[in-house]
CSV table of C-alpha atoms in Angstrom, one decimal:
chain,number,residue,atom,x,y,z
P,1,UNK,CA,-30.0,-70.1,-3.3
P,2,UNK,CA,-32.3,-72.8,-4.7
P,3,UNK,CA,-32.9,-72.5,-8.4
P,4,UNK,CA,-36.6,-71.8,-8.4
P,5,UNK,CA,-36.3,-69.2,-5.7
P,6,UNK,CA,-33.5,-67.4,-7.5
P,7,UNK,CA,-35.5,-67.4,-10.7
P,8,UNK,CA,-38.5,-66.0,-8.9
P,9,UNK,CA,-36.3,-63.3,-7.3
P,10,UNK,CA,-34.8,-62.3,-10.6
P,11,UNK,CA,-38.1,-62.1,-12.4
P,12,UNK,CA,-39.6,-60.0,-9.5
P,13,UNK,CA,-36.6,-57.7,-9.6
P,14,UNK,CA,-36.9,-57.2,-13.3
P,15,UNK,CA,-40.6,-56.5,-13.2
P,16,UNK,CA,-40.0,-53.9,-10.5
P,17,UNK,CA,-37.4,-52.2,-12.7
P,18,UNK,CA,-39.7,-52.4,-15.7
P,19,UNK,CA,-42.6,-50.8,-13.8
P,20,UNK,CA,-40.4,-48.1,-12.4
P,21,UNK,CA,-39.0,-47.1,-15.8
P,22,UNK,CA,-42.3,-47.2,-17.5
P,23,UNK,CA,-43.8,-45.0,-14.8
P,24,UNK,CA,-41.0,-42.5,-15.3
P,25,UNK,CA,-41.7,-42.7,-19.1
P,26,UNK,CA,-38.0,-43.7,-19.6
P,27,UNK,CA,-36.8,-40.1,-18.6
P,28,UNK,CA,-34.5,-39.3,-15.8
P,29,UNK,CA,-31.3,-37.9,-14.5
P,30,UNK,CA,-27.7,-38.8,-15.5
P,31,UNK,CA,-24.4,-38.8,-13.6
P,32,UNK,CA,-23.0,-36.2,-16.1
P,33,UNK,CA,-26.0,-33.9,-16.4
P,34,UNK,CA,-24.9,-31.2,-14.0
P,35,UNK,CA,-24.5,-28.5,-16.6
P,36,UNK,CA,-28.3,-28.8,-17.3
P,37,UNK,CA,-28.9,-27.1,-14.1
P,38,UNK,CA,-30.9,-23.9,-14.7
P,39,UNK,CA,-29.2,-22.4,-11.7
P,40,UNK,CA,-25.7,-23.0,-13.1
P,41,UNK,CA,-26.7,-21.7,-16.5
P,42,UNK,CA,-27.8,-18.5,-15.0
P,43,UNK,CA,-24.4,-17.9,-13.4
P,44,UNK,CA,-21.3,-16.4,-15.1
P,45,UNK,CA,-19.4,-19.5,-13.9
P,46,UNK,CA,-20.7,-21.4,-16.9
P,47,UNK,CA,-18.1,-19.6,-19.1
P,48,UNK,CA,-15.1,-21.0,-16.9
P,49,UNK,CA,-13.8,-24.4,-17.8
P,50,UNK,CA,-12.7,-25.3,-14.3
P,51,UNK,CA,-16.1,-24.3,-12.9
P,52,UNK,CA,-17.9,-26.5,-15.4
P,53,UNK,CA,-15.6,-29.4,-14.7
P,54,UNK,CA,-16.0,-29.0,-10.9
P,55,UNK,CA,-19.8,-28.7,-11.2
P,56,UNK,CA,-20.1,-31.9,-13.3
P,57,UNK,CA,-17.8,-33.8,-11.0
P,58,UNK,CA,-19.6,-32.6,-7.9
P,59,UNK,CA,-22.9,-33.8,-9.2
P,60,UNK,CA,-21.3,-37.1,-10.4
P,61,UNK,CA,-19.5,-37.9,-7.1
P,62,UNK,CA,-22.0,-36.7,-4.5
P,63,UNK,CA,-24.0,-39.5,-2.8
P,64,UNK,CA,-26.7,-36.8,-2.2
P,65,UNK,CA,-28.8,-35.8,-5.2
P,66,UNK,CA,-29.0,-32.0,-5.6
P,67,UNK,CA,-30.6,-32.1,-9.0
P,68,UNK,CA,-34.1,-31.2,-7.9
P,69,UNK,CA,-32.9,-28.4,-5.8
P,70,UNK,CA,-30.6,-27.0,-8.5
P,71,UNK,CA,-33.3,-27.4,-11.2
P,72,UNK,CA,-31.9,-30.2,-13.4
P,73,UNK,CA,-34.8,-31.6,-15.4
P,74,UNK,CA,-35.5,-35.2,-16.0
P,75,UNK,CA,-35.1,-35.9,-19.7
P,76,UNK,CA,-34.8,-38.6,-22.3
P,77,UNK,CA,-31.3,-39.7,-23.2
P,78,UNK,CA,-30.8,-41.3,-26.7
P,79,UNK,CA,-28.4,-44.0,-25.5
P,80,UNK,CA,-30.8,-44.9,-22.7
P,81,UNK,CA,-33.7,-45.1,-25.1
P,82,UNK,CA,-31.6,-47.4,-27.4
P,83,UNK,CA,-30.9,-49.7,-24.4
P,84,UNK,CA,-34.6,-49.8,-23.5
P,85,UNK,CA,-35.5,-50.6,-27.1
P,86,UNK,CA,-33.0,-53.4,-27.3
P,87,UNK,CA,-34.4,-54.8,-24.1
P,88,UNK,CA,-38.0,-54.7,-25.3
P,89,UNK,CA,-36.9,-56.5,-28.4
P,90,UNK,CA,-35.5,-59.3,-26.3
P,91,UNK,CA,-38.7,-59.4,-24.3
P,92,UNK,CA,-40.7,-59.7,-27.5
P,93,UNK,CA,-38.5,-62.6,-28.6
P,94,UNK,CA,-39.4,-64.2,-25.2
P,95,UNK,CA,-43.1,-63.6,-25.8
P,96,UNK,CA,-42.8,-65.3,-29.2
P,97,UNK,CA,-41.6,-68.4,-27.4
P,98,UNK,CA,-44.5,-68.3,-25.0
P,99,UNK,CA,-42.9,-66.4,-22.1
P,100,UNK,CA,-45.4,-63.6,-21.5
P,101,UNK,CA,-44.6,-62.8,-17.9
P,102,UNK,CA,-42.9,-59.6,-19.0
P,103,UNK,CA,-45.6,-58.5,-21.4
P,104,UNK,CA,-47.8,-59.7,-24.2
P,105,UNK,CA,-46.6,-59.6,-27.8
P,106,UNK,CA,-49.0,-56.7,-28.5
P,107,UNK,CA,-47.9,-54.6,-25.6
P,108,UNK,CA,-44.2,-55.2,-26.2
P,109,UNK,CA,-44.6,-54.4,-29.9
P,110,UNK,CA,-46.3,-51.2,-29.0
P,111,UNK,CA,-43.3,-50.2,-26.8
P,112,UNK,CA,-40.9,-51.2,-29.5
P,113,UNK,CA,-42.6,-48.8,-32.0
P,114,UNK,CA,-42.9,-46.1,-29.4
P,115,UNK,CA,-39.2,-46.2,-28.5
P,116,UNK,CA,-38.0,-46.6,-32.1
P,117,UNK,CA,-40.0,-43.5,-33.1
P,118,UNK,CA,-38.6,-41.6,-30.1
P,119,UNK,CA,-35.1,-42.4,-31.3
P,120,UNK,CA,-36.0,-40.9,-34.7
P,121,UNK,CA,-37.1,-37.7,-32.9
P,122,UNK,CA,-33.9,-37.6,-30.8
P,123,UNK,CA,-31.4,-38.0,-33.7
P,124,UNK,CA,-28.9,-35.3,-34.5
P,125,UNK,CA,-29.4,-34.1,-38.1
P,126,UNK,CA,-26.4,-31.8,-38.4
P,127,UNK,CA,-24.0,-34.5,-39.7
P,128,UNK,CA,-23.6,-36.9,-42.7
P,129,UNK,CA,-26.0,-39.4,-41.3
P,130,UNK,CA,-28.2,-40.2,-38.4
P,131,UNK,CA,-26.3,-40.0,-35.1
P,132,UNK,CA,-27.1,-39.6,-31.4
P,133,UNK,CA,-25.5,-37.9,-28.4
P,134,UNK,CA,-26.3,-37.0,-24.8
P,135,UNK,CA,-29.0,-34.6,-23.6
P,136,UNK,CA,-26.4,-32.4,-21.8
P,137,UNK,CA,-23.2,-30.6,-22.4
P,138,UNK,CA,-20.1,-32.1,-20.9
P,139,UNK,CA,-16.6,-31.0,-20.1
P,140,UNK,CA,-13.8,-33.6,-20.9
P,141,UNK,CA,-11.0,-32.4,-18.7
P,142,UNK,CA,-10.2,-28.7,-19.2
P,143,UNK,CA,-9.5,-28.9,-22.9
P,144,UNK,CA,-12.9,-29.9,-24.4
P,145,UNK,CA,-16.4,-28.7,-23.9
P,146,UNK,CA,-18.9,-30.9,-25.9
P,147,UNK,CA,-22.2,-29.1,-26.5
P,148,UNK,CA,-25.5,-30.7,-25.7
P,149,UNK,CA,-26.5,-33.4,-28.3
P,150,UNK,CA,-22.9,-33.7,-29.6
P,151,UNK,CA,-23.1,-37.1,-31.3
P,152,UNK,CA,-20.8,-39.8,-30.0
P,153,UNK,CA,-20.0,-43.2,-31.6
P,154,UNK,CA,-21.0,-44.9,-28.3
P,155,UNK,CA,-24.5,-43.5,-28.2
P,156,UNK,CA,-24.9,-43.9,-31.9
P,157,UNK,CA,-23.9,-47.6,-31.9
P,158,UNK,CA,-26.3,-48.5,-29.1
P,159,UNK,CA,-29.1,-46.8,-31.0
P,160,UNK,CA,-28.2,-48.4,-34.3
P,161,UNK,CA,-28.1,-51.9,-32.9
P,162,UNK,CA,-31.5,-51.4,-31.2
P,163,UNK,CA,-33.1,-50.0,-34.4
P,164,UNK,CA,-31.9,-53.0,-36.4
P,165,UNK,CA,-33.4,-55.3,-33.8
P,166,UNK,CA,-36.7,-53.4,-34.0
P,167,UNK,CA,-36.6,-53.7,-37.8
P,168,UNK,CA,-36.1,-57.5,-37.6
P,169,UNK,CA,-39.3,-57.7,-35.5
P,170,UNK,CA,-41.5,-55.1,-37.2
P,171,UNK,CA,-40.1,-55.1,-40.7
P,172,UNK,CA,-40.6,-51.3,-40.7
P,173,UNK,CA,-38.2,-50.1,-43.4
P,174,UNK,CA,-38.0,-46.7,-41.7
P,175,UNK,CA,-36.1,-48.2,-38.8
P,176,UNK,CA,-33.7,-49.9,-41.1
P,177,UNK,CA,-33.1,-46.8,-43.2
P,178,UNK,CA,-32.5,-44.7,-40.1
P,179,UNK,CA,-30.0,-47.2,-38.7
P,180,UNK,CA,-28.2,-47.6,-42.1
P,181,UNK,CA,-27.7,-43.8,-42.4
P,182,UNK,CA,-25.5,-43.9,-39.3
P,183,UNK,CA,-22.8,-45.5,-41.4
P,184,UNK,CA,-22.4,-42.2,-43.2
P,185,UNK,CA,-21.7,-40.6,-39.8
P,186,UNK,CA,-19.1,-43.1,-38.9
P,187,UNK,CA,-17.5,-43.0,-42.3
P,188,UNK,CA,-17.5,-39.3,-42.9
P,189,UNK,CA,-17.6,-37.5,-39.6
P,190,UNK,CA,-15.5,-39.4,-37.1
P,191,UNK,CA,-11.7,-38.7,-37.0
P,192,UNK,CA,-9.2,-41.5,-37.6
P,193,UNK,CA,-5.9,-42.0,-35.7
P,194,UNK,CA,-3.4,-44.4,-37.4
P,195,UNK,CA,-2.6,-47.2,-35.0
P,196,UNK,CA,-0.6,-50.4,-35.8
P,197,UNK,CA,-2.0,-51.9,-39.0
P,198,UNK,CA,-5.2,-49.9,-39.0
P,199,UNK,CA,-6.7,-46.9,-37.2
P,200,UNK,CA,-8.9,-45.9,-34.3
P,201,UNK,CA,-12.2,-44.0,-34.7
P,202,UNK,CA,-12.7,-41.0,-32.6
P,203,UNK,CA,-15.3,-40.8,-29.8
P,204,UNK,CA,-17.0,-37.8,-31.5
P,205,UNK,CA,-16.5,-35.6,-34.6
P,206,UNK,CA,-14.7,-33.0,-32.5
P,207,UNK,CA,-11.1,-33.1,-31.2
P,208,UNK,CA,-10.6,-35.1,-28.0
P,209,UNK,CA,-11.0,-38.8,-27.0
P,210,UNK,CA,-9.4,-39.9,-30.3
P,211,UNK,CA,-7.5,-42.8,-28.8
P,212,UNK,CA,-10.1,-45.0,-27.0
P,213,UNK,CA,-10.2,-48.7,-27.9
P,214,UNK,CA,-13.9,-49.4,-27.0
P,215,UNK,CA,-15.1,-46.3,-28.8
P,216,UNK,CA,-13.2,-47.2,-32.0
P,217,UNK,CA,-14.5,-50.8,-31.9
P,218,UNK,CA,-18.1,-49.5,-31.5
P,219,UNK,CA,-17.6,-47.6,-34.7
P,220,UNK,CA,-16.5,-50.9,-36.3
P,221,UNK,CA,-19.6,-52.5,-34.8
P,222,UNK,CA,-21.9,-49.9,-36.4
P,223,UNK,CA,-20.3,-50.5,-39.8
P,224,UNK,CA,-20.4,-54.3,-39.4
P,225,UNK,CA,-24.2,-54.1,-38.7
P,226,UNK,CA,-24.7,-51.8,-41.6
P,227,UNK,CA,-22.7,-54.2,-43.8
P,228,UNK,CA,-25.0,-57.0,-42.8
P,229,UNK,CA,-28.1,-55.1,-43.8
P,230,UNK,CA,-26.7,-53.4,-46.9
P,231,UNK,CA,-23.8,-55.5,-48.2
P,232,UNK,CA,-21.8,-52.4,-48.9
P,233,UNK,CA,-18.3,-53.7,-49.0
P,234,UNK,CA,-16.7,-50.4,-48.0
P,235,UNK,CA,-18.3,-50.8,-44.5
P,236,UNK,CA,-16.7,-54.2,-44.0
P,237,UNK,CA,-13.3,-53.0,-45.3
P,238,UNK,CA,-13.3,-50.0,-43.0
P,239,UNK,CA,-14.6,-51.9,-40.0
P,240,UNK,CA,-11.8,-54.4,-40.5
P,241,UNK,CA,-9.1,-51.7,-40.2
P,242,UNK,CA,-10.5,-50.6,-36.9
P,243,UNK,CA,-10.8,-54.2,-35.5
P,244,UNK,CA,-7.2,-54.9,-36.7
P,245,UNK,CA,-5.9,-51.8,-34.8
P,246,UNK,CA,-7.6,-52.8,-31.6
P,247,UNK,CA,-6.5,-56.4,-31.8
P,248,UNK,CA,-3.0,-55.4,-32.6
P,249,UNK,CA,-3.1,-53.3,-29.4
P,250,UNK,CA,-4.4,-56.1,-27.3
P,251,UNK,CA,-2.0,-57.1,-24.5
P,252,UNK,CA,-0.4,-60.6,-24.5
P,253,UNK,CA,-2.6,-61.6,-21.5
P,254,UNK,CA,-5.7,-60.7,-23.5
P,255,UNK,CA,-6.5,-57.4,-21.8
P,256,UNK,CA,-6.9,-53.9,-23.3
P,257,UNK,CA,-6.0,-50.6,-21.7
P,258,UNK,CA,-8.8,-48.1,-22.0
P,259,UNK,CA,-6.9,-45.9,-24.4
P,260,UNK,CA,-3.5,-44.8,-25.7
P,261,UNK,CA,-2.9,-41.7,-23.6
P,262,UNK,CA,-1.0,-42.1,-20.3
P,263,UNK,CA,-4.1,-41.0,-18.4
P,264,UNK,CA,-6.1,-43.8,-20.1
P,265,UNK,CA,-3.9,-46.7,-19.1
P,266,UNK,CA,-6.3,-48.5,-16.8
P,267,UNK,CA,-8.0,-51.8,-17.5
P,268,UNK,CA,-11.7,-52.1,-16.6
P,269,UNK,CA,-14.4,-54.7,-16.9
P,270,UNK,CA,-17.3,-53.3,-18.8
P,271,UNK,CA,-15.2,-51.6,-21.5
P,272,UNK,CA,-13.5,-54.9,-22.0
P,273,UNK,CA,-17.0,-56.4,-22.5
P,274,UNK,CA,-17.7,-53.7,-25.1
P,275,UNK,CA,-14.5,-54.7,-27.0
P,276,UNK,CA,-15.4,-58.4,-27.0
P,277,UNK,CA,-19.0,-57.7,-28.1
P,278,UNK,CA,-17.9,-55.5,-31.0
P,279,UNK,CA,-15.3,-58.0,-32.3
P,280,UNK,CA,-17.8,-60.8,-32.1
P,281,UNK,CA,-20.4,-58.7,-34.0
P,282,UNK,CA,-17.8,-57.9,-36.7
P,283,UNK,CA,-17.1,-61.6,-37.2
P,284,UNK,CA,-20.8,-62.6,-37.3
P,285,UNK,CA,-21.8,-59.9,-39.7
P,286,UNK,CA,-18.9,-60.2,-42.1
P,287,UNK,CA,-18.1,-63.9,-41.9
P,288,UNK,CA,-14.4,-63.0,-41.2
P,289,UNK,CA,-13.3,-65.1,-38.3
P,290,UNK,CA,-9.6,-64.2,-38.2
P,291,UNK,CA,-9.9,-62.7,-34.7
P,292,UNK,CA,-11.1,-65.8,-33.0
P,293,UNK,CA,-7.9,-66.1,-30.9
P,294,UNK,CA,-8.2,-62.5,-29.8
P,295,UNK,CA,-11.7,-63.1,-28.6
P,296,UNK,CA,-10.7,-66.2,-26.7
P,297,UNK,CA,-7.8,-64.5,-25.0
P,298,UNK,CA,-9.9,-61.4,-24.3
P,299,UNK,CA,-12.8,-63.4,-22.9
P,300,UNK,CA,-10.6,-65.6,-20.7
P,301,UNK,CA,-9.0,-62.5,-19.2
P,302,UNK,CA,-12.4,-60.9,-18.7
P,303,UNK,CA,-14.0,-63.8,-16.9
P,304,UNK,CA,-10.9,-64.5,-14.8
P,305,UNK,CA,-10.1,-61.0,-13.6
P,306,UNK,CA,-13.3,-59.1,-13.1
P,307,UNK,CA,-15.5,-61.3,-11.0
P,308,UNK,CA,-15.0,-62.8,-7.5
P,309,UNK,CA,-16.2,-66.3,-6.7
P,310,UNK,CA,-19.0,-65.0,-4.4
P,311,UNK,CA,-20.5,-63.0,-7.3
P,312,UNK,CA,-18.9,-59.7,-6.5
P,313,UNK,CA,-18.1,-57.8,-9.8
P,314,UNK,CA,-14.9,-55.7,-10.0
P,315,UNK,CA,-14.4,-52.4,-11.7
P,316,UNK,CA,-10.7,-52.8,-12.5
P,317,UNK,CA,-8.5,-55.7,-13.0
P,318,UNK,CA,-6.5,-54.8,-9.9
P,319,UNK,CA,-9.1,-53.0,-7.8
P,320,UNK,CA,-12.7,-53.9,-6.9
P,321,UNK,CA,-14.2,-50.5,-5.8
P,322,UNK,CA,-16.2,-48.5,-6.8
P,323,UNK,CA,-18.4,-51.2,-8.2
P,324,UNK,CA,-20.3,-49.5,-11.1
P,325,UNK,CA,-23.6,-50.9,-12.1
P,326,UNK,CA,-22.1,-51.4,-15.6
P,327,UNK,CA,-19.7,-54.0,-14.1
P,328,UNK,CA,-22.4,-56.7,-13.4
P,329,UNK,CA,-24.7,-55.6,-16.2
P,330,UNK,CA,-22.2,-56.0,-19.1
P,331,UNK,CA,-21.5,-59.6,-18.0
P,332,UNK,CA,-24.9,-60.9,-19.1
P,333,UNK,CA,-24.7,-59.1,-22.5
P,334,UNK,CA,-21.2,-60.4,-23.1
P,335,UNK,CA,-22.0,-64.0,-22.2
P,336,UNK,CA,-25.0,-63.9,-24.5
P,337,UNK,CA,-23.2,-62.3,-27.4
P,338,UNK,CA,-20.3,-64.7,-27.2
P,339,UNK,CA,-22.5,-67.8,-26.7
P,340,UNK,CA,-20.9,-68.3,-23.3
P,341,UNK,CA,-23.9,-68.1,-21.0
P,342,UNK,CA,-24.5,-71.9,-20.6
P,343,UNK,CA,-21.0,-72.6,-19.5
P,344,UNK,CA,-20.9,-69.6,-17.1
P,345,UNK,CA,-24.5,-69.7,-15.7
P,346,UNK,CA,-23.3,-70.3,-12.1
P,347,UNK,CA,-21.3,-67.1,-12.3
P,348,UNK,CA,-24.1,-65.2,-14.0
P,349,UNK,CA,-26.6,-66.3,-11.3
P,350,UNK,CA,-24.3,-65.3,-8.5
P,351,UNK,CA,-23.4,-61.9,-10.0
P,352,UNK,CA,-27.1,-61.1,-10.7
P,353,UNK,CA,-28.1,-62.2,-7.2
P,354,UNK,CA,-25.4,-60.1,-5.6
P,355,UNK,CA,-26.5,-57.1,-7.8
P,356,UNK,CA,-30.1,-57.3,-6.8
P,357,UNK,CA,-29.2,-57.8,-3.2
P,358,UNK,CA,-26.8,-54.9,-3.0
P,359,UNK,CA,-27.6,-52.4,-5.9
P,360,UNK,CA,-31.3,-52.4,-6.3
P,361,UNK,CA,-33.7,-50.1,-4.5
P,362,UNK,CA,-37.0,-51.4,-3.1
P,363,UNK,CA,-38.6,-49.0,-5.5
P,364,UNK,CA,-37.1,-51.0,-8.4
P,365,UNK,CA,-34.3,-48.8,-9.8
P,366,UNK,CA,-30.7,-49.7,-9.6
P,367,UNK,CA,-28.0,-47.7,-7.9
P,368,UNK,CA,-25.1,-46.0,-9.7
P,369,UNK,CA,-22.1,-47.3,-7.7
P,370,UNK,CA,-21.5,-49.5,-4.7
P,371,UNK,CA,-18.6,-48.3,-2.5
P,372,UNK,CA,-16.8,-49.4,0.6
P,373,UNK,CA,-18.1,-46.5,2.6
P,374,UNK,CA,-20.8,-44.3,1.2
P,375,UNK,CA,-22.5,-45.7,-2.0
P,376,UNK,CA,-24.2,-43.6,-4.6
P,377,UNK,CA,-27.8,-44.7,-4.5
P,378,UNK,CA,-29.2,-42.1,-6.9
P,379,UNK,CA,-31.4,-43.3,-9.7
P,380,UNK,CA,-29.9,-42.6,-13.1
P,381,UNK,CA,-32.1,-43.6,-16.1
P,382,UNK,CA,-29.5,-44.1,-18.8
P,383,UNK,CA,-26.5,-45.2,-16.8
P,384,UNK,CA,-28.1,-47.5,-14.3
P,385,UNK,CA,-31.7,-48.4,-15.2
P,386,UNK,CA,-31.6,-48.6,-19.0
P,387,UNK,CA,-28.3,-50.5,-18.8
P,388,UNK,CA,-29.7,-53.1,-16.4
P,389,UNK,CA,-33.0,-53.3,-18.2
P,390,UNK,CA,-31.2,-54.3,-21.3
P,391,UNK,CA,-28.7,-56.5,-19.5
P,392,UNK,CA,-31.3,-58.4,-17.5
P,393,UNK,CA,-33.4,-59.0,-20.7
P,394,UNK,CA,-30.4,-60.8,-22.1
P,395,UNK,CA,-30.1,-62.9,-18.9
P,396,UNK,CA,-33.9,-63.7,-19.0
P,397,UNK,CA,-33.7,-64.6,-22.7
P,398,UNK,CA,-30.7,-66.9,-22.2
P,399,UNK,CA,-32.1,-68.5,-19.1
P,400,UNK,CA,-35.4,-69.2,-20.8
P,401,UNK,CA,-33.4,-71.0,-23.6
P,402,UNK,CA,-31.8,-73.3,-21.0
P,403,UNK,CA,-35.2,-74.0,-19.4
P,404,UNK,CA,-36.9,-75.1,-22.6
């Protein structure tokens, strides 16, 4: 597609997404929110682990949305709000450079303050520092039931990064203080599993999901960002151990399996992107560049194994479907964070064009998953829309830089 037409198509796509999310007040459903059903909560089945697991998976896998029928409310999700906040910060940066097609400085600043204050309201206050979880209980296999608002290192890290971005723009010390307090959560509440020359942070303070590379690296990312804004050496030292463990576990070809358990042995695209992002942030925040070779190998593997020439993103290294909306979305963030956008703009253009063509509703929202047969076209606010809002804001910001 001709450059000017593609640019117009992408901007129109983003504005539709932005209008949709603002009209919904950034609240919505989630692939994993089945246990929020008022019908299910009224049944004795809620006490049976297999029933909880089946109920969640049924909601997640069904291409038909039963949430309205089964009384699942639309709600704010902290990670989703963090993603929206990050995206609005990127749009504000664009407005500072004269690009106001996505909002004036005043309007964008208002959204930034609104979302940052909402994150403060959504924080969990039952741990050592500020932390965030999901607005629903979820069953991880049969062994673990995580209550609603259980904090996770994933949700917390996305919120922390967004709050620091908001602080940089507004200079509101409350946002900085809130983000910095999350270091106490990572340092004191997450479990640590020894691994190679370091350790892996756990996914949450509770037992379960203790051996996941991307979750551990996100813990190091939070500490790296907090080190940047506080200069507390213990944050850098602790983050280093988690980064070392992950890089020691990197395969020779540059890939990472999802986790250490036999059932976590797959290799997928967007979690690889998370790993690269976190290692890059560690290096930028601390000035320690000893993992540059790991980044190079990891990025080469990522870019060569998860995208087809025609712009089709893949979920796994050895399997294309189902194409999750995270697969194309993470590309734009990873290219921006690693300063690789310019050299991979053709790929970014083709992937985004394919995503708009195949995974966006005429109403503006993005679909959850694209499958060979029946795709899931349900609108999920955190998983799909917030993720693509943030991802496309990175694309728009990078593309603007090339146009100037």
